[in-house]
Amino acid sequence: MDLALERARAAQAAGEVPVGCVVVRDGAVVAAAGNRTLADKDPTAHAEMLAIREAARALGTERLTDCDLYVTLEPCAMCAAAISFARIRRLYYGAADPKGGAVENGVRFFQSPACHHRPEVYGGIAEGESAALLRSFFETRRG
Protein backbone atom coordinates (compact mmCIF):
# COMPACT_ATOMS: atom_id res chain seq x y z
CA MET A 1 0.00 0.00 0.00
CA ASP A 2 2.99 2.29 0.49
CA LEU A 3 3.62 2.35 -3.27
CA ALA A 4 -0.07 3.03 -3.94
CA LEU A 5 0.12 5.99 -1.55
CA GLU A 6 3.26 7.19 -3.33
CA ARG A 7 1.39 7.07 -6.65
CA ALA A 8 -1.54 8.93 -5.07
CA ARG A 9 0.79 11.70 -3.89
CA ALA A 10 2.30 11.94 -7.39
CA ALA A 11 -1.20 12.21 -8.88
CA GLN A 12 -2.00 14.97 -6.41
CA ALA A 13 1.18 16.85 -7.35
CA ALA A 14 0.00 16.71 -10.97
CA GLY A 15 -3.39 18.19 -10.02
CA GLU A 16 -5.25 14.87 -10.19
CA VAL A 17 -7.49 13.39 -7.51
CA PRO A 18 -4.95 11.58 -5.27
CA VAL A 19 -5.68 7.92 -5.87
CA GLY A 20 -2.94 5.36 -6.39
CA CYS A 21 -3.04 1.69 -7.30
CA VAL A 22 -0.62 -1.24 -7.46
CA VAL A 23 -1.06 -4.75 -8.88
CA VAL A 24 1.05 -7.43 -7.20
CA ARG A 25 1.77 -11.02 -8.20
CA ASP A 26 3.78 -13.41 -6.05
CA GLY A 27 4.97 -10.52 -3.89
CA ALA A 28 6.33 -8.54 -6.86
CA VAL A 29 4.87 -5.32 -8.24
CA VAL A 30 3.57 -5.90 -11.77
CA ALA A 31 2.03 -2.46 -12.34
CA ALA A 32 1.47 0.82 -10.53
CA ALA A 33 -0.46 3.94 -11.46
CA GLY A 34 -2.06 7.10 -10.18
CA ASN A 35 -5.15 8.85 -11.48
CA ARG A 36 -4.57 10.51 -14.87
CA THR A 37 -8.06 11.59 -15.97
CA LEU A 38 -7.02 15.22 -16.50
CA ALA A 39 -3.62 14.52 -18.05
CA ASP A 40 -5.03 11.92 -20.44
CA LYS A 41 -8.33 13.75 -20.98
CA ASP A 42 -9.91 10.35 -20.35
CA PRO A 43 -12.70 9.78 -17.81
CA THR A 44 -11.68 6.11 -17.57
CA ALA A 45 -8.07 6.87 -16.58
CA HIS A 46 -8.63 5.95 -12.94
CA ALA A 47 -5.62 4.49 -11.14
CA GLU A 48 -7.20 1.00 -11.05
CA MET A 49 -7.98 0.97 -14.77
CA LEU A 50 -4.47 2.09 -15.68
CA ALA A 51 -2.79 -0.43 -13.36
CA ILE A 52 -4.99 -3.29 -14.60
CA ARG A 53 -4.20 -2.42 -18.23
CA GLU A 54 -0.47 -2.20 -17.47
CA ALA A 55 -0.50 -5.52 -15.56
CA ALA A 56 -2.37 -7.30 -18.37
CA ARG A 57 0.19 -6.04 -20.91
CA ALA A 58 3.13 -6.95 -18.68
CA LEU A 59 1.83 -10.47 -18.04
CA GLY A 60 0.48 -10.99 -21.55
CA THR A 61 -3.01 -11.99 -20.38
CA GLU A 62 -6.38 -10.44 -19.65
CA ARG A 63 -6.88 -12.74 -16.65
CA LEU A 64 -5.02 -11.59 -13.55
CA THR A 65 -6.20 -14.55 -11.46
CA ASP A 66 -3.12 -14.75 -9.26
CA CYS A 67 -2.82 -11.00 -8.74
CA ASP A 68 -3.80 -8.74 -5.87
CA LEU A 69 -4.78 -5.09 -6.27
CA TYR A 70 -4.01 -2.36 -3.72
CA VAL A 71 -5.76 1.00 -4.11
CA THR A 72 -6.00 3.99 -1.81
CA LEU A 73 -9.75 4.57 -2.32
CA GLU A 74 -12.71 2.19 -2.51
CA PRO A 75 -13.22 1.49 -6.24
CA CYS A 76 -16.11 3.02 -8.17
CA ALA A 77 -18.53 0.90 -10.21
CA MET A 78 -16.38 1.09 -13.36
CA CYS A 79 -13.24 0.00 -11.53
CA ALA A 80 -15.05 -2.71 -9.54
CA ALA A 81 -16.32 -4.15 -12.82
CA ALA A 82 -12.80 -4.07 -14.30
CA ILE A 83 -11.45 -5.81 -11.19
CA SER A 84 -14.09 -8.52 -11.63
CA PHE A 85 -13.49 -8.91 -15.39
CA ALA A 86 -9.72 -9.15 -14.78
CA ARG A 87 -10.37 -11.87 -12.17
CA ILE A 88 -8.24 -10.09 -9.55
CA ARG A 89 -7.76 -12.49 -6.62
CA ARG A 90 -7.76 -9.99 -3.73
CA LEU A 91 -8.68 -6.32 -3.43
CA TYR A 92 -7.13 -4.21 -0.69
CA TYR A 93 -8.33 -0.61 -0.41
CA GLY A 94 -7.67 2.32 1.89
CA ALA A 95 -10.43 4.87 2.40
CA ALA A 96 -14.11 4.05 2.04
CA ASP A 97 -16.03 6.17 -0.47
CA PRO A 98 -19.65 6.63 0.68
CA LYS A 99 -20.49 8.77 -2.38
CA GLY A 100 -18.76 7.01 -5.26
CA GLY A 101 -17.62 3.66 -3.92
CA ALA A 102 -19.16 0.49 -5.31
CA VAL A 103 -17.65 -2.25 -3.16
CA GLU A 104 -18.98 -1.75 0.36
CA ASN A 105 -20.97 1.38 -0.49
CA GLY A 106 -23.32 2.34 -3.31
CA VAL A 107 -24.20 -0.45 -5.73
CA ARG A 108 -21.98 -3.03 -3.98
CA PHE A 109 -20.97 -4.42 -7.35
CA PHE A 110 -19.47 -7.66 -6.09
CA GLN A 111 -22.80 -8.57 -4.44
CA SER A 112 -24.71 -8.17 -7.71
CA PRO A 113 -25.95 -11.25 -9.56
CA ALA A 114 -24.42 -9.67 -12.68
CA CYS A 115 -20.95 -10.00 -11.13
CA HIS A 116 -19.26 -13.19 -12.33
CA HIS A 117 -16.12 -13.00 -10.20
CA ARG A 118 -15.83 -11.73 -6.64
CA PRO A 119 -12.37 -11.03 -5.25
CA GLU A 120 -11.62 -11.30 -1.58
CA VAL A 121 -12.03 -7.74 -0.25
CA TYR A 122 -10.09 -6.09 2.57
CA GLY A 123 -10.92 -2.45 3.29
CA GLY A 124 -9.38 0.08 5.64
CA ILE A 125 -5.73 -0.60 4.73
CA ALA A 126 -3.81 2.64 5.46
CA GLU A 127 -7.24 4.24 5.69
CA GLY A 128 -6.12 7.28 7.71
CA GLU A 129 -3.36 8.32 5.32
CA SER A 130 -5.49 7.60 2.25
CA ALA A 131 -8.41 9.64 3.59
CA ALA A 132 -6.12 12.49 4.69
CA LEU A 133 -4.68 12.82 1.17
CA LEU A 134 -8.15 13.08 -0.31
CA ARG A 135 -9.40 15.48 2.36
CA SER A 136 -6.47 17.86 1.92
CA PHE A 137 -6.80 17.75 -1.87
CA PHE A 138 -10.48 18.70 -1.84
CA GLU A 139 -10.07 21.29 0.94
CA THR A 140 -7.40 23.01 -1.14
CA ARG A 141 -9.61 22.96 -4.25
CA ARG A 142 -12.59 24.39 -2.40
CA GLY A 143 -10.41 27.20 -1.09
PDB file of C-alpha atoms in Angstrom:
ATOM      1  CA  MET A   1       0.000   0.000   0.000  1.00  0.00           C
ATOM      2  CA  ASP A   2       2.994   2.294   0.488  1.00  0.00           C
ATOM      3  CA  LEU A   3       3.624   2.350  -3.271  1.00  0.00           C
ATOM      4  CA  ALA A   4      -0.068   3.033  -3.941  1.00  0.00           C
ATOM      5  CA  LEU A   5       0.116   5.993  -1.547  1.00  0.00           C
ATOM      6  CA  GLU A   6       3.258   7.188  -3.328  1.00  0.00           C
ATOM      7  CA  ARG A   7       1.393   7.072  -6.654  1.00  0.00           C
ATOM      8  CA  ALA A   8      -1.544   8.925  -5.069  1.00  0.00           C
ATOM      9  CA  ARG A   9       0.787  11.697  -3.890  1.00  0.00           C
ATOM     10  CA  ALA A  10       2.297  11.940  -7.389  1.00  0.00           C
ATOM     11  CA  ALA A  11      -1.199  12.207  -8.882  1.00  0.00           C
ATOM     12  CA  GLN A  12      -2.001  14.975  -6.410  1.00  0.00           C
ATOM     13  CA  ALA A  13       1.183  16.848  -7.348  1.00  0.00           C
ATOM     14  CA  ALA A  14      -0.005  16.706 -10.969  1.00  0.00           C
ATOM     15  CA  GLY A  15      -3.391  18.186 -10.017  1.00  0.00           C
ATOM     16  CA  GLU A  16      -5.246  14.873 -10.187  1.00  0.00           C
ATOM     17  CA  VAL A  17      -7.488  13.389  -7.507  1.00  0.00           C
ATOM     18  CA  PRO A  18      -4.950  11.580  -5.275  1.00  0.00           C
ATOM     19  CA  VAL A  19      -5.680   7.916  -5.869  1.00  0.00           C
ATOM     20  CA  GLY A  20      -2.940   5.359  -6.392  1.00  0.00           C
ATOM     21  CA  CYS A  21      -3.042   1.690  -7.301  1.00  0.00           C
ATOM     22  CA  VAL A  22      -0.621  -1.242  -7.458  1.00  0.00           C
ATOM     23  CA  VAL A  23      -1.064  -4.746  -8.884  1.00  0.00           C
ATOM     24  CA  VAL A  24       1.053  -7.426  -7.197  1.00  0.00           C
ATOM     25  CA  ARG A  25       1.772 -11.017  -8.196  1.00  0.00           C
ATOM     26  CA  ASP A  26       3.776 -13.414  -6.051  1.00  0.00           C
ATOM     27  CA  GLY A  27       4.970 -10.517  -3.893  1.00  0.00           C
ATOM     28  CA  ALA A  28       6.328  -8.535  -6.855  1.00  0.00           C
ATOM     29  CA  VAL A  29       4.873  -5.316  -8.240  1.00  0.00           C
ATOM     30  CA  VAL A  30       3.568  -5.895 -11.766  1.00  0.00           C
ATOM     31  CA  ALA A  31       2.027  -2.463 -12.338  1.00  0.00           C
ATOM     32  CA  ALA A  32       1.471   0.823 -10.527  1.00  0.00           C
ATOM     33  CA  ALA A  33      -0.463   3.944 -11.464  1.00  0.00           C
ATOM     34  CA  GLY A  34      -2.061   7.099 -10.180  1.00  0.00           C
ATOM     35  CA  ASN A  35      -5.151   8.849 -11.481  1.00  0.00           C
ATOM     36  CA  ARG A  36      -4.574  10.512 -14.875  1.00  0.00           C
ATOM     37  CA  THR A  37      -8.060  11.587 -15.971  1.00  0.00           C
ATOM     38  CA  LEU A  38      -7.016  15.222 -16.502  1.00  0.00           C
ATOM     39  CA  ALA A  39      -3.623  14.523 -18.054  1.00  0.00           C
ATOM     40  CA  ASP A  40      -5.029  11.918 -20.443  1.00  0.00           C
ATOM     41  CA  LYS A  41      -8.333  13.747 -20.975  1.00  0.00           C
ATOM     42  CA  ASP A  42      -9.909  10.350 -20.347  1.00  0.00           C
ATOM     43  CA  PRO A  43     -12.698   9.776 -17.813  1.00  0.00           C
ATOM     44  CA  THR A  44     -11.679   6.114 -17.567  1.00  0.00           C
ATOM     45  CA  ALA A  45      -8.068   6.872 -16.581  1.00  0.00           C
ATOM     46  CA  HIS A  46      -8.633   5.952 -12.940  1.00  0.00           C
ATOM     47  CA  ALA A  47      -5.618   4.493 -11.141  1.00  0.00           C
ATOM     48  CA  GLU A  48      -7.198   1.004 -11.046  1.00  0.00           C
ATOM     49  CA  MET A  49      -7.977   0.970 -14.771  1.00  0.00           C
ATOM     50  CA  LEU A  50      -4.466   2.089 -15.680  1.00  0.00           C
ATOM     51  CA  ALA A  51      -2.790  -0.425 -13.359  1.00  0.00           C
ATOM     52  CA  ILE A  52      -4.986  -3.291 -14.597  1.00  0.00           C
ATOM     53  CA  ARG A  53      -4.198  -2.420 -18.230  1.00  0.00           C
ATOM     54  CA  GLU A  54      -0.472  -2.202 -17.468  1.00  0.00           C
ATOM     55  CA  ALA A  55      -0.504  -5.517 -15.564  1.00  0.00           C
ATOM     56  CA  ALA A  56      -2.369  -7.297 -18.365  1.00  0.00           C
ATOM     57  CA  ARG A  57       0.192  -6.043 -20.905  1.00  0.00           C
ATOM     58  CA  ALA A  58       3.133  -6.949 -18.675  1.00  0.00           C
ATOM     59  CA  LEU A  59       1.832 -10.466 -18.037  1.00  0.00           C
ATOM     60  CA  GLY A  60       0.480 -10.994 -21.545  1.00  0.00           C
ATOM     61  CA  THR A  61      -3.008 -11.994 -20.378  1.00  0.00           C
ATOM     62  CA  GLU A  62      -6.378 -10.442 -19.649  1.00  0.00           C
ATOM     63  CA  ARG A  63      -6.879 -12.741 -16.650  1.00  0.00           C
ATOM     64  CA  LEU A  64      -5.023 -11.590 -13.553  1.00  0.00           C
ATOM     65  CA  THR A  65      -6.198 -14.548 -11.464  1.00  0.00           C
ATOM     66  CA  ASP A  66      -3.123 -14.749  -9.260  1.00  0.00           C
ATOM     67  CA  CYS A  67      -2.818 -10.997  -8.740  1.00  0.00           C
ATOM     68  CA  ASP A  68      -3.799  -8.740  -5.866  1.00  0.00           C
ATOM     69  CA  LEU A  69      -4.780  -5.089  -6.271  1.00  0.00           C
ATOM     70  CA  TYR A  70      -4.014  -2.361  -3.725  1.00  0.00           C
ATOM     71  CA  VAL A  71      -5.764   0.996  -4.110  1.00  0.00           C
ATOM     72  CA  THR A  72      -5.999   3.991  -1.812  1.00  0.00           C
ATOM     73  CA  LEU A  73      -9.748   4.568  -2.320  1.00  0.00           C
ATOM     74  CA  GLU A  74     -12.712   2.191  -2.513  1.00  0.00           C
ATOM     75  CA  PRO A  75     -13.224   1.488  -6.238  1.00  0.00           C
ATOM     76  CA  CYS A  76     -16.107   3.024  -8.170  1.00  0.00           C
ATOM     77  CA  ALA A  77     -18.535   0.898 -10.213  1.00  0.00           C
ATOM     78  CA  MET A  78     -16.379   1.087 -13.360  1.00  0.00           C
ATOM     79  CA  CYS A  79     -13.244   0.000 -11.526  1.00  0.00           C
ATOM     80  CA  ALA A  80     -15.052  -2.712  -9.538  1.00  0.00           C
ATOM     81  CA  ALA A  81     -16.316  -4.154 -12.823  1.00  0.00           C
ATOM     82  CA  ALA A  82     -12.799  -4.069 -14.299  1.00  0.00           C
ATOM     83  CA  ILE A  83     -11.447  -5.813 -11.188  1.00  0.00           C
ATOM     84  CA  SER A  84     -14.087  -8.519 -11.633  1.00  0.00           C
ATOM     85  CA  PHE A  85     -13.486  -8.914 -15.386  1.00  0.00           C
ATOM     86  CA  ALA A  86      -9.723  -9.146 -14.781  1.00  0.00           C
ATOM     87  CA  ARG A  87     -10.367 -11.868 -12.169  1.00  0.00           C
ATOM     88  CA  ILE A  88      -8.241 -10.095  -9.548  1.00  0.00           C
ATOM     89  CA  ARG A  89      -7.762 -12.492  -6.617  1.00  0.00           C
ATOM     90  CA  ARG A  90      -7.757  -9.990  -3.727  1.00  0.00           C
ATOM     91  CA  LEU A  91      -8.682  -6.322  -3.431  1.00  0.00           C
ATOM     92  CA  TYR A  92      -7.132  -4.206  -0.686  1.00  0.00           C
ATOM     93  CA  TYR A  93      -8.326  -0.614  -0.407  1.00  0.00           C
ATOM     94  CA  GLY A  94      -7.668   2.321   1.887  1.00  0.00           C
ATOM     95  CA  ALA A  95     -10.427   4.873   2.404  1.00  0.00           C
ATOM     96  CA  ALA A  96     -14.107   4.048   2.040  1.00  0.00           C
ATOM     97  CA  ASP A  97     -16.027   6.174  -0.474  1.00  0.00           C
ATOM     98  CA  PRO A  98     -19.645   6.631   0.685  1.00  0.00           C
ATOM     99  CA  LYS A  99     -20.493   8.769  -2.378  1.00  0.00           C
ATOM    100  CA  GLY A 100     -18.756   7.014  -5.258  1.00  0.00           C
ATOM    101  CA  GLY A 101     -17.624   3.661  -3.925  1.00  0.00           C
ATOM    102  CA  ALA A 102     -19.156   0.494  -5.313  1.00  0.00           C
ATOM    103  CA  VAL A 103     -17.649  -2.246  -3.157  1.00  0.00           C
ATOM    104  CA  GLU A 104     -18.985  -1.751   0.357  1.00  0.00           C
ATOM    105  CA  ASN A 105     -20.969   1.385  -0.486  1.00  0.00           C
ATOM    106  CA  GLY A 106     -23.322   2.341  -3.314  1.00  0.00           C
ATOM    107  CA  VAL A 107     -24.196  -0.449  -5.725  1.00  0.00           C
ATOM    108  CA  ARG A 108     -21.976  -3.029  -3.985  1.00  0.00           C
ATOM    109  CA  PHE A 109     -20.969  -4.422  -7.355  1.00  0.00           C
ATOM    110  CA  PHE A 110     -19.466  -7.663  -6.086  1.00  0.00           C
ATOM    111  CA  GLN A 111     -22.800  -8.566  -4.441  1.00  0.00           C
ATOM    112  CA  SER A 112     -24.710  -8.165  -7.712  1.00  0.00           C
ATOM    113  CA  PRO A 113     -25.950 -11.251  -9.556  1.00  0.00           C
ATOM    114  CA  ALA A 114     -24.419  -9.666 -12.681  1.00  0.00           C
ATOM    115  CA  CYS A 115     -20.946 -10.002 -11.126  1.00  0.00           C
ATOM    116  CA  HIS A 116     -19.261 -13.186 -12.327  1.00  0.00           C
ATOM    117  CA  HIS A 117     -16.117 -12.997 -10.202  1.00  0.00           C
ATOM    118  CA  ARG A 118     -15.830 -11.732  -6.642  1.00  0.00           C
ATOM    119  CA  PRO A 119     -12.372 -11.031  -5.247  1.00  0.00           C
ATOM    120  CA  GLU A 120     -11.616 -11.301  -1.576  1.00  0.00           C
ATOM    121  CA  VAL A 121     -12.027  -7.738  -0.246  1.00  0.00           C
ATOM    122  CA  TYR A 122     -10.090  -6.086   2.574  1.00  0.00           C
ATOM    123  CA  GLY A 123     -10.922  -2.447   3.286  1.00  0.00           C
ATOM    124  CA  GLY A 124      -9.382   0.077   5.637  1.00  0.00           C
ATOM    125  CA  ILE A 125      -5.734  -0.603   4.727  1.00  0.00           C
ATOM    126  CA  ALA A 126      -3.807   2.642   5.460  1.00  0.00           C
ATOM    127  CA  GLU A 127      -7.236   4.244   5.691  1.00  0.00           C
ATOM    128  CA  GLY A 128      -6.116   7.276   7.707  1.00  0.00           C
ATOM    129  CA  GLU A 129      -3.364   8.318   5.323  1.00  0.00           C
ATOM    130  CA  SER A 130      -5.487   7.603   2.247  1.00  0.00           C
ATOM    131  CA  ALA A 131      -8.412   9.643   3.593  1.00  0.00           C
ATOM    132  CA  ALA A 132      -6.117  12.492   4.693  1.00  0.00           C
ATOM    133  CA  LEU A 133      -4.677  12.819   1.172  1.00  0.00           C
ATOM    134  CA  LEU A 134      -8.151  13.077  -0.315  1.00  0.00           C
ATOM    135  CA  ARG A 135      -9.402  15.476   2.357  1.00  0.00           C
ATOM    136  CA  SER A 136      -6.469  17.859   1.925  1.00  0.00           C
ATOM    137  CA  PHE A 137      -6.803  17.750  -1.866  1.00  0.00           C
ATOM    138  CA  PHE A 138     -10.477  18.696  -1.836  1.00  0.00           C
ATOM    139  CA  GLU A 139     -10.069  21.291   0.942  1.00  0.00           C
ATOM    140  CA  THR A 140      -7.397  23.006  -1.138  1.00  0.00           C
ATOM    141  CA  ARG A 141      -9.606  22.957  -4.247  1.00  0.00           C
ATOM    142  CA  ARG A 142     -12.593  24.386  -2.396  1.00  0.00           C
ATOM    143  CA  GLY A 143     -10.410  27.204  -1.086  1.00  0.00           C
TER     144      GLY A 143
END
